[in-house]
Amino acid sequence: MTCERVNVLGVGISVLNLRTALEAIAAAVRERRKGYVCVTGVHGVMEAQADANFKAILNGAFLCTPDGMPMVWAGRLDRHREMARVYGPDLMLEVCAWSEMSGCRHFFYGGATAWRSCWRKN
């Protein structure tokens, strides 16, 4: 599954919504495709203007989700009415829920002790 992108100042933002983002990730896992997902909004696009390496990272992602309404507005101006904000924490929760049902395994890399304590089950 190849996801169309909208060019926002040289950064390709994936044309999708939360449902289609999860579908694309699930399909990639089933097909054993390697890649990474970037979740970006205006700040990421602006940082990419001054950092060519960062822009290459965003553009090299399997998905670069529109985590911000300005990214969605850019897509809608380009006639992609189905495009909607894909908020990073919402996407992460959806992927975790999907992985429980599908039996897919995953892990988290990085973070700090304080961050990990927020994710402990009560």
CSV table of N, CA and C in Angstrom, one decimal:
chain,number,residue,atom,x,y,z
A,1,MET,N,0.8,-1.2,0.0
A,1,MET,CA,0.0,0.0,0.0
A,1,MET,C,0.9,1.2,0.0
A,2,THR,N,0.8,2.0,-1.0
A,2,THR,CA,1.5,3.3,-1.1
A,2,THR,C,0.6,4.4,-0.8
A,3,CYS,N,1.0,5.3,0.1
A,3,CYS,CA,0.1,6.4,0.5
A,3,CYS,C,0.5,7.7,-0.2
A,4,GLU,N,-0.5,8.3,-0.8
A,4,GLU,CA,-0.2,9.5,-1.5
A,4,GLU,C,0.2,10.6,-0.5
A,5,ARG,N,1.0,11.6,-1.0
A,5,ARG,CA,1.4,12.6,-0.1
A,5,ARG,C,1.1,14.0,-0.7
A,6,VAL,N,1.0,15.0,0.3
A,6,VAL,CA,0.8,16.4,-0.1
A,6,VAL,C,2.1,17.1,0.2
A,7,ASN,N,2.6,17.9,-0.7
A,7,ASN,CA,3.8,18.6,-0.5
A,7,ASN,C,3.5,19.9,0.3
A,8,VAL,N,4.1,19.9,1.5
A,8,VAL,CA,4.0,21.1,2.4
A,8,VAL,C,5.4,21.6,2.6
A,9,LEU,N,5.8,22.6,1.8
A,9,LEU,CA,7.1,23.2,1.9
A,9,LEU,C,8.2,22.2,1.7
A,10,GLY,N,8.0,21.2,0.8
A,10,GLY,CA,9.0,20.2,0.5
A,10,GLY,C,9.0,19.0,1.4
A,11,VAL,N,8.0,18.9,2.3
A,11,VAL,CA,7.8,17.8,3.2
A,11,VAL,C,6.6,17.1,2.7
A,12,GLY,N,6.7,15.8,2.4
A,12,GLY,CA,5.5,15.0,2.0
A,12,GLY,C,4.7,14.5,3.1
A,13,ILE,N,3.5,15.1,3.3
A,13,ILE,CA,2.6,14.7,4.4
A,13,ILE,C,1.6,13.7,3.8
A,14,SER,N,1.5,12.5,4.5
A,14,SER,CA,0.7,11.4,4.0
A,14,SER,C,-0.8,11.8,4.0
A,15,VAL,N,-1.5,11.4,3.0
A,15,VAL,CA,-2.9,11.7,2.8
A,15,VAL,C,-3.6,10.6,3.5
A,16,LEU,N,-4.0,10.8,4.8
A,16,LEU,CA,-4.7,9.7,5.5
A,16,LEU,C,-5.5,10.3,6.7
A,17,ASN,N,-6.1,9.4,7.4
A,17,ASN,CA,-6.8,9.7,8.6
A,17,ASN,C,-6.5,8.6,9.6
A,18,LEU,N,-7.0,8.6,10.8
A,18,LEU,CA,-6.6,7.6,11.8
A,18,LEU,C,-6.9,6.2,11.3
A,19,ARG,N,-8.0,6.0,10.8
A,19,ARG,CA,-8.4,4.6,10.3
A,19,ARG,C,-7.4,4.2,9.2
A,20,THR,N,-7.2,5.0,8.2
A,20,THR,CA,-6.3,4.6,7.1
A,20,THR,C,-4.9,4.5,7.5
A,21,ALA,N,-4.5,5.3,8.5
A,21,ALA,CA,-3.1,5.2,9.0
A,21,ALA,C,-2.9,3.8,9.6
A,22,LEU,N,-3.9,3.4,10.5
A,22,LEU,CA,-3.8,2.1,11.1
A,22,LEU,C,-3.8,1.0,10.0
A,23,GLU,N,-4.7,1.1,9.0
A,23,GLU,CA,-4.8,0.1,8.0
A,23,GLU,C,-3.4,0.0,7.2
A,24,ALA,N,-2.8,1.1,7.0
A,24,ALA,CA,-1.5,1.1,6.3
A,24,ALA,C,-0.4,0.4,7.1
A,25,ILE,N,-0.4,0.7,8.4
A,25,ILE,CA,0.6,0.1,9.3
A,25,ILE,C,0.3,-1.4,9.4
A,26,ALA,N,-0.9,-1.8,9.6
A,26,ALA,CA,-1.3,-3.2,9.7
A,26,ALA,C,-0.9,-4.0,8.4
A,27,ALA,N,-1.1,-3.4,7.2
A,27,ALA,CA,-0.7,-4.0,6.0
A,27,ALA,C,0.8,-4.1,5.9
A,28,ALA,N,1.5,-3.1,6.3
A,28,ALA,CA,3.0,-3.2,6.2
A,28,ALA,C,3.5,-4.3,7.2
A,29,VAL,N,2.9,-4.4,8.3
A,29,VAL,CA,3.3,-5.5,9.3
A,29,VAL,C,3.0,-6.8,8.6
A,30,ARG,N,1.8,-7.0,8.1
A,30,ARG,CA,1.5,-8.3,7.5
A,30,ARG,C,2.4,-8.7,6.3
A,31,GLU,N,2.8,-7.6,5.6
A,31,GLU,CA,3.7,-7.9,4.4
A,31,GLU,C,5.2,-7.9,4.8
A,32,ARG,N,5.5,-7.7,6.1
A,32,ARG,CA,6.8,-7.6,6.6
A,32,ARG,C,7.7,-6.6,6.0
A,33,ARG,N,7.0,-5.4,5.7
A,33,ARG,CA,7.8,-4.3,5.1
A,33,ARG,C,8.4,-3.5,6.2
A,34,LYS,N,9.6,-3.1,6.0
A,34,LYS,CA,10.3,-2.3,7.0
A,34,LYS,C,10.1,-0.8,6.7
A,35,GLY,N,10.1,0.0,7.8
A,35,GLY,CA,9.9,1.4,7.6
A,35,GLY,C,9.7,2.0,9.0
A,36,TYR,N,9.5,3.3,8.9
A,36,TYR,CA,9.2,4.0,10.2
A,36,TYR,C,8.1,5.1,9.9
A,37,VAL,N,7.5,5.5,11.0
A,37,VAL,CA,6.4,6.5,10.9
A,37,VAL,C,6.8,7.7,11.6
A,38,CYS,N,6.6,8.9,10.9
A,38,CYS,CA,6.9,10.2,11.5
A,38,CYS,C,5.5,10.8,11.7
A,39,VAL,N,5.4,11.5,12.9
A,39,VAL,CA,4.1,12.2,13.2
A,39,VAL,C,4.5,13.6,13.3
A,40,THR,N,4.1,14.5,12.4
A,40,THR,CA,4.6,15.8,12.3
A,40,THR,C,3.5,16.8,12.0
A,41,GLY,N,3.7,18.0,12.5
A,41,GLY,CA,2.8,19.1,12.3
A,41,GLY,C,3.7,20.3,11.7
A,42,VAL,N,3.2,21.5,12.0
A,42,VAL,CA,3.9,22.7,11.5
A,42,VAL,C,5.3,22.8,12.0
A,43,HIS,N,5.5,22.5,13.3
A,43,HIS,CA,6.9,22.6,13.9
A,43,HIS,C,7.9,21.7,13.1
A,44,GLY,N,7.5,20.5,12.9
A,44,GLY,CA,8.4,19.6,12.1
A,44,GLY,C,8.7,20.1,10.7
A,45,VAL,N,7.6,20.6,10.1
A,45,VAL,CA,7.8,21.1,8.7
A,45,VAL,C,8.8,22.3,8.7
A,46,MET,N,8.6,23.2,9.7
A,46,MET,CA,9.5,24.3,9.8
A,46,MET,C,10.9,23.9,10.2
A,47,GLU,N,11.1,23.0,11.1
A,47,GLU,CA,12.4,22.5,11.4
A,47,GLU,C,13.1,21.9,10.2
A,48,ALA,N,12.3,21.3,9.3
A,48,ALA,CA,12.9,20.7,8.1
A,48,ALA,C,13.4,21.7,7.1
A,49,GLN,N,12.9,23.0,7.2
A,49,GLN,CA,13.3,24.0,6.3
A,49,GLN,C,14.8,24.4,6.6
A,50,ALA,N,15.2,24.3,7.8
A,50,ALA,CA,16.6,24.6,8.2
A,50,ALA,C,17.5,23.4,8.3
A,51,ASP,N,17.0,22.2,8.2
A,51,ASP,CA,17.8,21.0,8.4
A,51,ASP,C,17.4,20.0,7.3
A,52,ALA,N,18.3,19.9,6.3
A,52,ALA,CA,18.1,19.0,5.2
A,52,ALA,C,18.0,17.6,5.6
A,53,ASN,N,18.8,17.2,6.6
A,53,ASN,CA,18.8,15.8,7.0
A,53,ASN,C,17.5,15.5,7.7
A,54,PHE,N,17.0,16.4,8.5
A,54,PHE,CA,15.7,16.1,9.1
A,54,PHE,C,14.6,16.0,8.0
A,55,LYS,N,14.7,16.9,7.0
A,55,LYS,CA,13.7,16.8,5.9
A,55,LYS,C,13.8,15.5,5.2
A,56,ALA,N,15.0,15.0,5.0
A,56,ALA,CA,15.2,13.7,4.4
A,56,ALA,C,14.6,12.6,5.3
A,57,ILE,N,14.7,12.7,6.6
A,57,ILE,CA,14.1,11.7,7.5
A,57,ILE,C,12.6,11.7,7.3
A,58,LEU,N,12.0,12.9,7.4
A,58,LEU,CA,10.5,13.0,7.2
A,58,LEU,C,10.1,12.4,5.9
A,59,ASN,N,10.8,12.8,4.8
A,59,ASN,CA,10.4,12.3,3.5
A,59,ASN,C,10.7,10.8,3.2
A,60,GLY,N,11.6,10.3,4.0
A,60,GLY,CA,11.9,8.9,3.9
A,60,GLY,C,11.0,7.9,4.7
A,61,ALA,N,10.1,8.5,5.5
A,61,ALA,CA,9.3,7.7,6.3
A,61,ALA,C,8.2,6.9,5.5
A,62,PHE,N,7.9,5.8,6.0
A,62,PHE,CA,6.8,5.0,5.4
A,62,PHE,C,5.5,5.8,5.4
A,63,LEU,N,5.2,6.4,6.6
A,63,LEU,CA,4.1,7.4,6.7
A,63,LEU,C,4.6,8.6,7.4
A,64,CYS,N,4.2,9.8,7.0
A,64,CYS,CA,4.4,11.0,7.7
A,64,CYS,C,3.0,11.6,8.0
A,65,THR,N,2.5,11.3,9.2
A,65,THR,CA,1.1,11.6,9.4
A,65,THR,C,0.9,13.1,9.7
A,66,PRO,N,-0.3,13.6,9.4
A,66,PRO,CA,-0.6,15.0,9.6
A,66,PRO,C,-1.1,15.3,11.0
A,67,ASP,N,-0.1,15.5,11.9
A,67,ASP,CA,-0.4,15.8,13.3
A,67,ASP,C,-0.5,17.3,13.6
A,68,GLY,N,-1.6,17.8,13.0
A,68,GLY,CA,-1.8,19.3,13.1
A,68,GLY,C,-2.8,19.7,12.0
A,69,MET,N,-3.7,20.5,12.4
A,69,MET,CA,-4.7,20.9,11.4
A,69,MET,C,-4.2,21.7,10.2
A,70,PRO,N,-3.1,22.5,10.3
A,70,PRO,CA,-2.6,23.1,9.1
A,70,PRO,C,-2.1,22.1,8.1
A,71,MET,N,-1.6,20.9,8.5
A,71,MET,CA,-1.3,19.9,7.6
A,71,MET,C,-2.5,19.3,6.9
A,72,VAL,N,-3.6,19.2,7.6
A,72,VAL,CA,-4.9,18.7,7.1
A,72,VAL,C,-5.4,19.7,6.1
A,73,TRP,N,-5.4,21.0,6.5
A,73,TRP,CA,-5.9,22.1,5.6
A,73,TRP,C,-5.1,22.1,4.3
A,74,ALA,N,-3.8,21.8,4.3
A,74,ALA,CA,-3.0,21.8,3.1
A,74,ALA,C,-3.5,20.6,2.2
A,75,GLY,N,-3.8,19.5,2.8
A,75,GLY,CA,-4.3,18.3,2.1
A,75,GLY,C,-5.7,18.6,1.5
A,76,ARG,N,-6.5,19.2,2.3
A,76,ARG,CA,-7.9,19.5,1.8
A,76,ARG,C,-7.9,20.6,0.7
A,77,LEU,N,-6.9,21.5,0.8
A,77,LEU,CA,-6.8,22.5,-0.3
A,77,LEU,C,-6.4,21.8,-1.6
A,78,ASP,N,-5.7,20.6,-1.5
A,78,ASP,CA,-5.3,19.8,-2.6
A,78,ASP,C,-6.3,18.8,-3.0
A,79,ARG,N,-7.6,19.0,-2.5
A,79,ARG,CA,-8.7,18.2,-2.8
A,79,ARG,C,-8.7,16.8,-2.2
A,80,HIS,N,-8.1,16.6,-1.0
A,80,HIS,CA,-8.1,15.4,-0.3
A,80,HIS,C,-9.1,15.5,0.9
A,81,ARG,N,-10.4,15.4,0.6
A,81,ARG,CA,-11.4,15.6,1.6
A,81,ARG,C,-11.4,14.6,2.8
A,82,GLU,N,-10.9,13.4,2.5
A,82,GLU,CA,-10.8,12.4,3.5
A,82,GLU,C,-9.7,12.5,4.5
A,83,MET,N,-8.8,13.5,4.3
A,83,MET,CA,-7.6,13.7,5.1
A,83,MET,C,-8.1,14.3,6.5
A,84,ALA,N,-7.5,13.8,7.6
A,84,ALA,CA,-7.9,14.2,8.9
A,84,ALA,C,-6.6,14.2,9.8
A,85,ARG,N,-6.7,14.9,10.9
A,85,ARG,CA,-5.5,14.9,11.8
A,85,ARG,C,-5.3,13.5,12.4
A,86,VAL,N,-4.1,13.1,12.4
A,86,VAL,CA,-3.6,11.8,13.0
A,86,VAL,C,-2.7,12.2,14.2
A,87,TYR,N,-3.3,12.4,15.3
A,87,TYR,CA,-2.6,12.8,16.5
A,87,TYR,C,-1.8,11.6,17.0
A,88,GLY,N,-0.5,11.8,17.2
A,88,GLY,CA,0.4,10.8,17.6
A,88,GLY,C,0.0,9.9,18.7
A,89,PRO,N,-0.4,10.4,19.9
A,89,PRO,CA,-0.9,9.5,21.0
A,89,PRO,C,-2.1,8.6,20.6
A,90,ASP,N,-3.0,9.2,19.8
A,90,ASP,CA,-4.1,8.4,19.4
A,90,ASP,C,-3.7,7.3,18.5
A,91,LEU,N,-2.8,7.6,17.5
A,91,LEU,CA,-2.3,6.5,16.6
A,91,LEU,C,-1.6,5.4,17.4
A,92,MET,N,-0.8,5.8,18.4
A,92,MET,CA,0.0,4.8,19.2
A,92,MET,C,-1.0,3.9,20.0
A,93,LEU,N,-2.1,4.5,20.5
A,93,LEU,CA,-3.1,3.7,21.2
A,93,LEU,C,-3.8,2.7,20.3
A,94,GLU,N,-4.1,3.2,19.1
A,94,GLU,CA,-4.8,2.4,18.1
A,94,GLU,C,-3.8,1.2,17.7
A,95,VAL,N,-2.6,1.5,17.4
A,95,VAL,CA,-1.6,0.5,17.1
A,95,VAL,C,-1.5,-0.6,18.2
A,96,CYS,N,-1.4,-0.1,19.4
A,96,CYS,CA,-1.3,-1.0,20.6
A,96,CYS,C,-2.5,-1.9,20.7
A,97,ALA,N,-3.7,-1.3,20.5
A,97,ALA,CA,-4.9,-2.1,20.5
A,97,ALA,C,-5.0,-3.1,19.4
A,98,TRP,N,-4.6,-2.7,18.2
A,98,TRP,CA,-4.6,-3.6,17.1
A,98,TRP,C,-3.6,-4.7,17.3
A,99,SER,N,-2.4,-4.4,17.9
A,99,SER,CA,-1.4,-5.5,18.1
A,99,SER,C,-1.9,-6.5,19.1
A,100,GLU,N,-2.7,-6.1,20.1
A,100,GLU,CA,-3.3,-7.1,21.0
A,100,GLU,C,-4.2,-8.1,20.3
A,101,MET,N,-5.0,-7.5,19.4
A,101,MET,CA,-6.0,-8.4,18.6
A,101,MET,C,-5.3,-9.2,17.6
A,102,SER,N,-4.2,-8.7,17.0
A,102,SER,CA,-3.6,-9.4,15.8
A,102,SER,C,-2.5,-10.3,16.3
A,103,GLY,N,-2.0,-10.2,17.5
A,103,GLY,CA,-0.9,-11.0,18.0
A,103,GLY,C,0.4,-10.5,17.6
A,104,CYS,N,0.5,-9.3,17.0
A,104,CYS,CA,1.7,-8.7,16.6
A,104,CYS,C,2.5,-8.2,17.8
A,105,ARG,N,3.8,-8.4,17.8
A,105,ARG,CA,4.6,-7.9,18.9
A,105,ARG,C,5.3,-6.6,18.6
A,106,HIS,N,5.5,-5.8,19.6
A,106,HIS,CA,6.3,-4.6,19.3
A,106,HIS,C,7.0,-4.2,20.6
A,107,PHE,N,7.8,-3.2,20.5
A,107,PHE,CA,8.5,-2.7,21.7
A,107,PHE,C,8.7,-1.2,21.6
A,108,PHE,N,9.0,-0.6,22.7
A,108,PHE,CA,9.3,0.8,22.7
A,108,PHE,C,10.8,1.0,22.9
A,109,TYR,N,11.3,1.9,22.2
A,109,TYR,CA,12.7,2.2,22.2
A,109,TYR,C,12.9,3.7,22.7
A,110,GLY,N,13.7,3.9,23.7
A,110,GLY,CA,14.0,5.2,24.2
A,110,GLY,C,13.1,5.6,25.3
A,111,GLY,N,13.2,6.8,25.7
A,111,GLY,CA,12.4,7.4,26.8
A,111,GLY,C,13.2,7.4,28.1
A,112,ALA,N,12.5,7.9,29.1
A,112,ALA,CA,13.1,8.1,30.4
A,112,ALA,C,12.3,7.4,31.4
A,113,THR,N,12.8,7.2,32.6
A,113,THR,CA,12.1,6.5,33.7
A,113,THR,C,10.8,7.2,34.0
A,114,ALA,N,10.8,8.5,34.0
A,114,ALA,CA,9.5,9.2,34.3
A,114,ALA,C,8.5,8.9,33.2
A,115,TRP,N,8.9,8.9,32.0
A,115,TRP,CA,8.0,8.6,30.9
A,115,TRP,C,7.4,7.2,31.0
A,116,ARG,N,8.3,6.2,31.3
A,116,ARG,CA,7.8,4.8,31.4
A,116,ARG,C,6.8,4.7,32.5
A,117,SER,N,6.9,5.4,33.6
A,117,SER,CA,6.0,5.3,34.7
A,117,SER,C,4.6,5.7,34.3
A,118,CYS,N,4.5,6.6,33.4
A,118,CYS,CA,3.2,7.1,32.9
A,118,CYS,C,2.4,6.0,32.2
A,119,TRP,N,3.1,5.0,31.7
A,119,TRP,CA,2.5,4.0,30.9
A,119,TRP,C,2.2,2.7,31.6
A,120,ARG,N,2.5,2.6,32.9
A,120,ARG,CA,2.3,1.4,33.7
A,120,ARG,C,0.8,1.3,33.9
A,121,LYS,N,0.3,0.0,33.8
A,121,LYS,CA,-1.1,-0.2,34.1
A,121,LYS,C,-1.4,-0.1,35.6
A,122,ASN,N,-2.5,0.4,35.9
A,122,ASN,CA,-2.9,0.6,37.4
A,122,ASN,C,-3.6,-0.6,37.8
